[in-house]
Amino acid sequence: MDVHRCRFVPYPPSAINALAFSHPSSLATSSKGLPTLRLAIGRANGDIEIWNPLRGAWHHESTFRGGKDRSIEGLVWTHDPEEQDKKGLKVPGKLRLYSIGYSSAVTEWDLGSGLPIRHASGNYGELWCIAAQPRLPSTEKKTSNISNGNKEDDIEYQSLAVGCADGSIVLFSTAEGDLKFERALTRPAKKKARVLSITWQSRHIVITGHADSTIRIFDIRNGQQIRSMSLGAGPEGGPKEILVWSVKCMVDGTIVSGDSTGTVSFWDAKLYSRLQRITSHKADVLDLAVSVDGEAVFSGSMDRRTTLYRRTVGSRPGEKRRWVEIAHQRFHSHDVKAMATFETKGISILASGGLDTTPIIVPIREYGKEHHRTLSCLPQKPPVCSAPKKRLLVSWWDREVSLWRIATSLQTLVESNEYEDPSLSPTRRLMAKVLIQGEESITSADIVQDGSLLVVATLSTIKVFRLKAKNDSTIGLRKIELPSELHGIGAKIIQWSPDGKWLLSITSNNKVQAIRVAGWADSKKGPHFLPQIVNLKRLPRKALQFNYLNGSLGAYNRSISCVAFSADSRVLVVGDLSGHLDTWVLEGHEDLTQDPPITRTSNDNSSSLSSSSSSSDESDESDAEHHPTLVYAQHWKRNPTAHLIPKLPSAALIMSFRPTKPTSISPEGLTNGNGHLHPTRYNPYPHSHDLPTGEDRLFIVTAEHQFYEINILAGKISDWSRRNPTSALPKEFRSIRDRAMGCIWDVAPSSSPNPDRQRMWLYGNTWLWMFDLAQDLPRPDHDENDESGGDKPQVGEFSQTRKRRREKAARKKSINLSMDHDDDSHARLGEKERDTGAGSRIPAHELVTGVGRKMRKTIGAKGADASFVKLGRDVSDESEAEDDEEEEEDEDDQALMKLRRGGDVAMVDGHGNGTDEPDEKTPGEIRVGPPFWGTFKYRPILGIVPIGGREDDEDDDSREGTDGERRGRRRAVEVALVERPMFDVDLPERFYGDQEWSEKKDADVRL
């Protein structure tokens, strides 16, 4: 594979201004997170990213696009109270997301569509901060319903408290699924001190931090100010007023504040007096985060440091516990602006972000014992695509689209005797730039493989352009009109079929629409769209059943995240965030002699997510079957085996069909693909009912990096996938934490020396891996401590795995109590590493912080029974059970893999030879390459797209003076690997401390 490393593609990541978890922390919640737990990240360009922690996998699920002059300055979640359905069963309350940003309005977002639902504003200044009222505990709900106190206690909905630039504090109500202004706690004073931070001490007490060196406490029941706490005058030689950038409350009511002097202050919960202050930063403390047990506090500052504080244990009885600075570290390369925490029994993490655009996940309970985790600041879906036949690379960001032409590689020019001095022609050239009118950012874009049509979509509009080269350095664009039904309707995903005849649109409401392109052979009129839009119906699915206490995300889990066309453009698959797949096939053969389709009236234009009854859905489906929308004697219909396709355990990150050449569908004896079909009075548009016969194997990579290959037309797992479960993947690949972003196929042509090669190149933000699907993956390594001598279980021996599992658990227990082993022993055993949701565990020999981690326990006077006991945290029984279940699943997969491969057969060279060593190469035999390969040498990868190779060399076999080996090399896939390293991103000038002379000098040199 020939790789062009590109760093000229513009894509500036945006700063992180706000972070918010969908659920509050609770040590009563077991396991690693909740099924509905999400992290919302607000950026300075108006985008909101939704991340799923996914038991430590951290999947970037979706992005709500912003627009021109928009910014997200605050985010909060609320959880509506539970309701009862008609049967009297409890229905989980809905999780709702709100934002503020440089305006006087609070915006609520629709999680399913990614669009704002409603806005609430009033006669007050710009909103600077926002906080959600704590939920009413379930133990107090019954009491509050029968109490005779204030009516406020009877409201189970959460109110929103907002601080404004003019000093006013406003409450918004979220009752009954609405968002409206409730009342103002305070009105602007003469001084008009900005409200910079706000939090709730309880359901009735609001605490605010102001720009006039004060912290104020209000009671929302009577609207009175309880107390005003002063931080005093500013530092000598600096501003007179201290800015209180952040206030937080602990579980015991203790107030913590961070201000512009770099000081973190602790205040008494009842007397509202300052208990202690610690000046640990050289610049402003911009945000704070507290642990669920109130024993740890984190502060983030402009000096780039994240500092941890803990309470000390008094050395004498009755001595007050004081706060001390435990450690600090520069996880970020710029200001730390936002922080949020979430903790349960199995997960304990701090999320932080700032001007360096990168989210950081830091462990709380295991701080210093686990690595931190750096999430990608680049999008999960690459904002690049290509037209390989024209060597065009398309990139987009915000409202701008750029078209680049990549020069032919130097090796190809030399082999084809077309070499010229590379200095005479640039390696790339900007051919065109498109600026989309309006204020909304681009959600998706795509280009036809031959580079003739370009489509760009926002959430409110779709624009299609015809491309035509004016000269070697410029491409002209001409807009093509869309059907009238698409006017004013945007899309979140837009994609061309491989043959360029169909345009697929996924609307914000997750409707699936297909539009036919015609007129390719018409030199005068050119390509145009037919007026008929084909609406594809998705299978009705039952809502995922979660604990009603965890809340519901509504239709969010049914949001479409992936689409894929087969190589012959006759099979279409879409996948949603819940793991369901919907498939359609294009029935019949194309007949261009038929007239364009007549618009058929349909009484169902609603989304598949609507709440219509099942009887109406069945009637609509039967109507579509009896009166299909024919487009040149073809029509899209639901895959007959769609109900057989299994649900994925997690959302699909990548879906791609194997790019095998399609079979011919117009044999001799057929006229226009439809022989023996003639129009009649009762059937003016005859069509064939033949289904596609081309390649239907769909390769899928899920959010948990599980591999599946499905025969879509057969509705079952493919043979390769059955022989190669996820447990057969290399350990090095399974240990990768950055999620996969895309894939590139490298399938050898028939003239290649190795025609059976079917390589798939997977890539993520920091890695690139190759898997050859023409051969099976090597078997997993044997367990060195296995008493069975390393033999794998055969038929009838599956019961032995339970015995080995018990023996393995006993060995782990003895290791934990042994003084001859350290914390690295679990890695040598091959057991799965446990973490609290951030990075992996730090080996004992690499630990640099903390005190002793073992104690010597003696039994008896002489200490003959002495042993070392680890002082680390105890893993809950539920976490142990989860790990045992995963290990059992892996062992079952390996046992099934053995049976499906035909016993104890090694697949080293793609063929079973019964031994672990490959046979010697015989004359005329073609030795295949390795089954997998990986590298981490590239900078942060924005995307990889095919840019040439066999796609633009269709007639290589006819060229004179080339042999088969040279043709095979030249016809290898050629790609553009777009890198976006952070040192190329323009960031504001950052703060440098007193001991950072060398770093500041290097920065000045770069400028």
JSON list of C-alpha atoms in Angstrom, two decimals, residues 1 93 104 119 148 159 231 233 268 271 291 299 335 346 360 459 480 566 671 773 800 814 847 852 891 982 996 1000 1003:
[
{"chain": "A", "resi": 1, "resn": "MET", "atom": "CA", "xyz": [0.00, 0.00, 0.00]},
{"chain": "A", "resi": 93, "resn": "GLY", "atom": "CA", "xyz": [-37.75, 9.21, 33.40]},
{"chain": "A", "resi": 104, "resn": "SER", "atom": "CA", "xyz": [-29.68, 35.23, 27.27]},
{"chain": "A", "resi": 119, "resn": "HIS", "atom": "CA", "xyz": [-35.30, 27.97, 24.02]},
{"chain": "A", "resi": 148, "resn": "ASN", "atom": "CA", "xyz": [-48.02, 19.98, 54.52]},
{"chain": "A", "resi": 159, "resn": "SER", "atom": "CA", "xyz": [-35.10, 23.41, 38.28]},
{"chain": "A", "resi": 231, "resn": "LEU", "atom": "CA", "xyz": [-12.52, 36.86, 49.89]},
{"chain": "A", "resi": 233, "resn": "ALA", "atom": "CA", "xyz": [-8.97, 42.52, 48.48]},
{"chain": "A", "resi": 268, "resn": "ASP", "atom": "CA", "xyz": [-17.92, 25.79, 56.65]},
{"chain": "A", "resi": 271, "resn": "LEU", "atom": "CA", "xyz": [-21.38, 28.99, 59.72]},
{"chain": "A", "resi": 291, "resn": "SER", "atom": "CA", "xyz": [-15.21, 13.35, 44.81]},
{"chain": "A", "resi": 299, "resn": "SER", "atom": "CA", "xyz": [-8.51, 22.09, 40.73]},
{"chain": "A", "resi": 335, "resn": "ASP", "atom": "CA", "xyz": [-5.58, 26.33, 30.25]},
{"chain": "A", "resi": 346, "resn": "GLY", "atom": "CA", "xyz": [-16.40, 0.21, 39.81]},
{"chain": "A", "resi": 360, "resn": "ILE", "atom": "CA", "xyz": [-8.38, 14.00, 29.57]},
{"chain": "A", "resi": 459, "resn": "LEU", "atom": "CA", "xyz": [-28.99, 19.99, 9.25]},
{"chain": "A", "resi": 480, "resn": "ILE", "atom": "CA", "xyz": [-27.70, 20.91, -9.40]},
{"chain": "A", "resi": 566, "resn": "SER", "atom": "CA", "xyz": [-22.25, -3.07, -1.35]},
{"chain": "A", "resi": 671, "resn": "THR", "atom": "CA", "xyz": [-33.20, -6.79, -23.36]},
{"chain": "A", "resi": 773, "resn": "LEU", "atom": "CA", "xyz": [-9.03, -11.88, 5.64]},
{"chain": "A", "resi": 800, "resn": "GLN", "atom": "CA", "xyz": [-11.87, -29.00, 32.16]},
{"chain": "A", "resi": 814, "resn": "SER", "atom": "CA", "xyz": [-1.85, -16.70, 46.53]},
{"chain": "A", "resi": 847, "resn": "LEU", "atom": "CA", "xyz": [5.21, 4.18, 40.24]},
{"chain": "A", "resi": 852, "resn": "GLY", "atom": "CA", "xyz": [4.43, 2.08, 50.85]},
{"chain": "A", "resi": 891, "resn": "GLU", "atom": "CA", "xyz": [-12.70, -19.55, 26.48]},
{"chain": "A", "resi": 982, "resn": "MET", "atom": "CA", "xyz": [-1.51, 19.31, 17.72]},
{"chain": "A", "resi": 996, "resn": "GLU", "atom": "CA", "xyz": [9.58, 27.07, 32.43]},
{"chain": "A", "resi": 1000, "resn": "LYS", "atom": "CA", "xyz": [8.92, 29.56, 26.69]},
{"chain": "A", "resi": 1003, "resn": "ALA", "atom": "CA", "xyz": [7.76, 28.61, 21.87]}
]
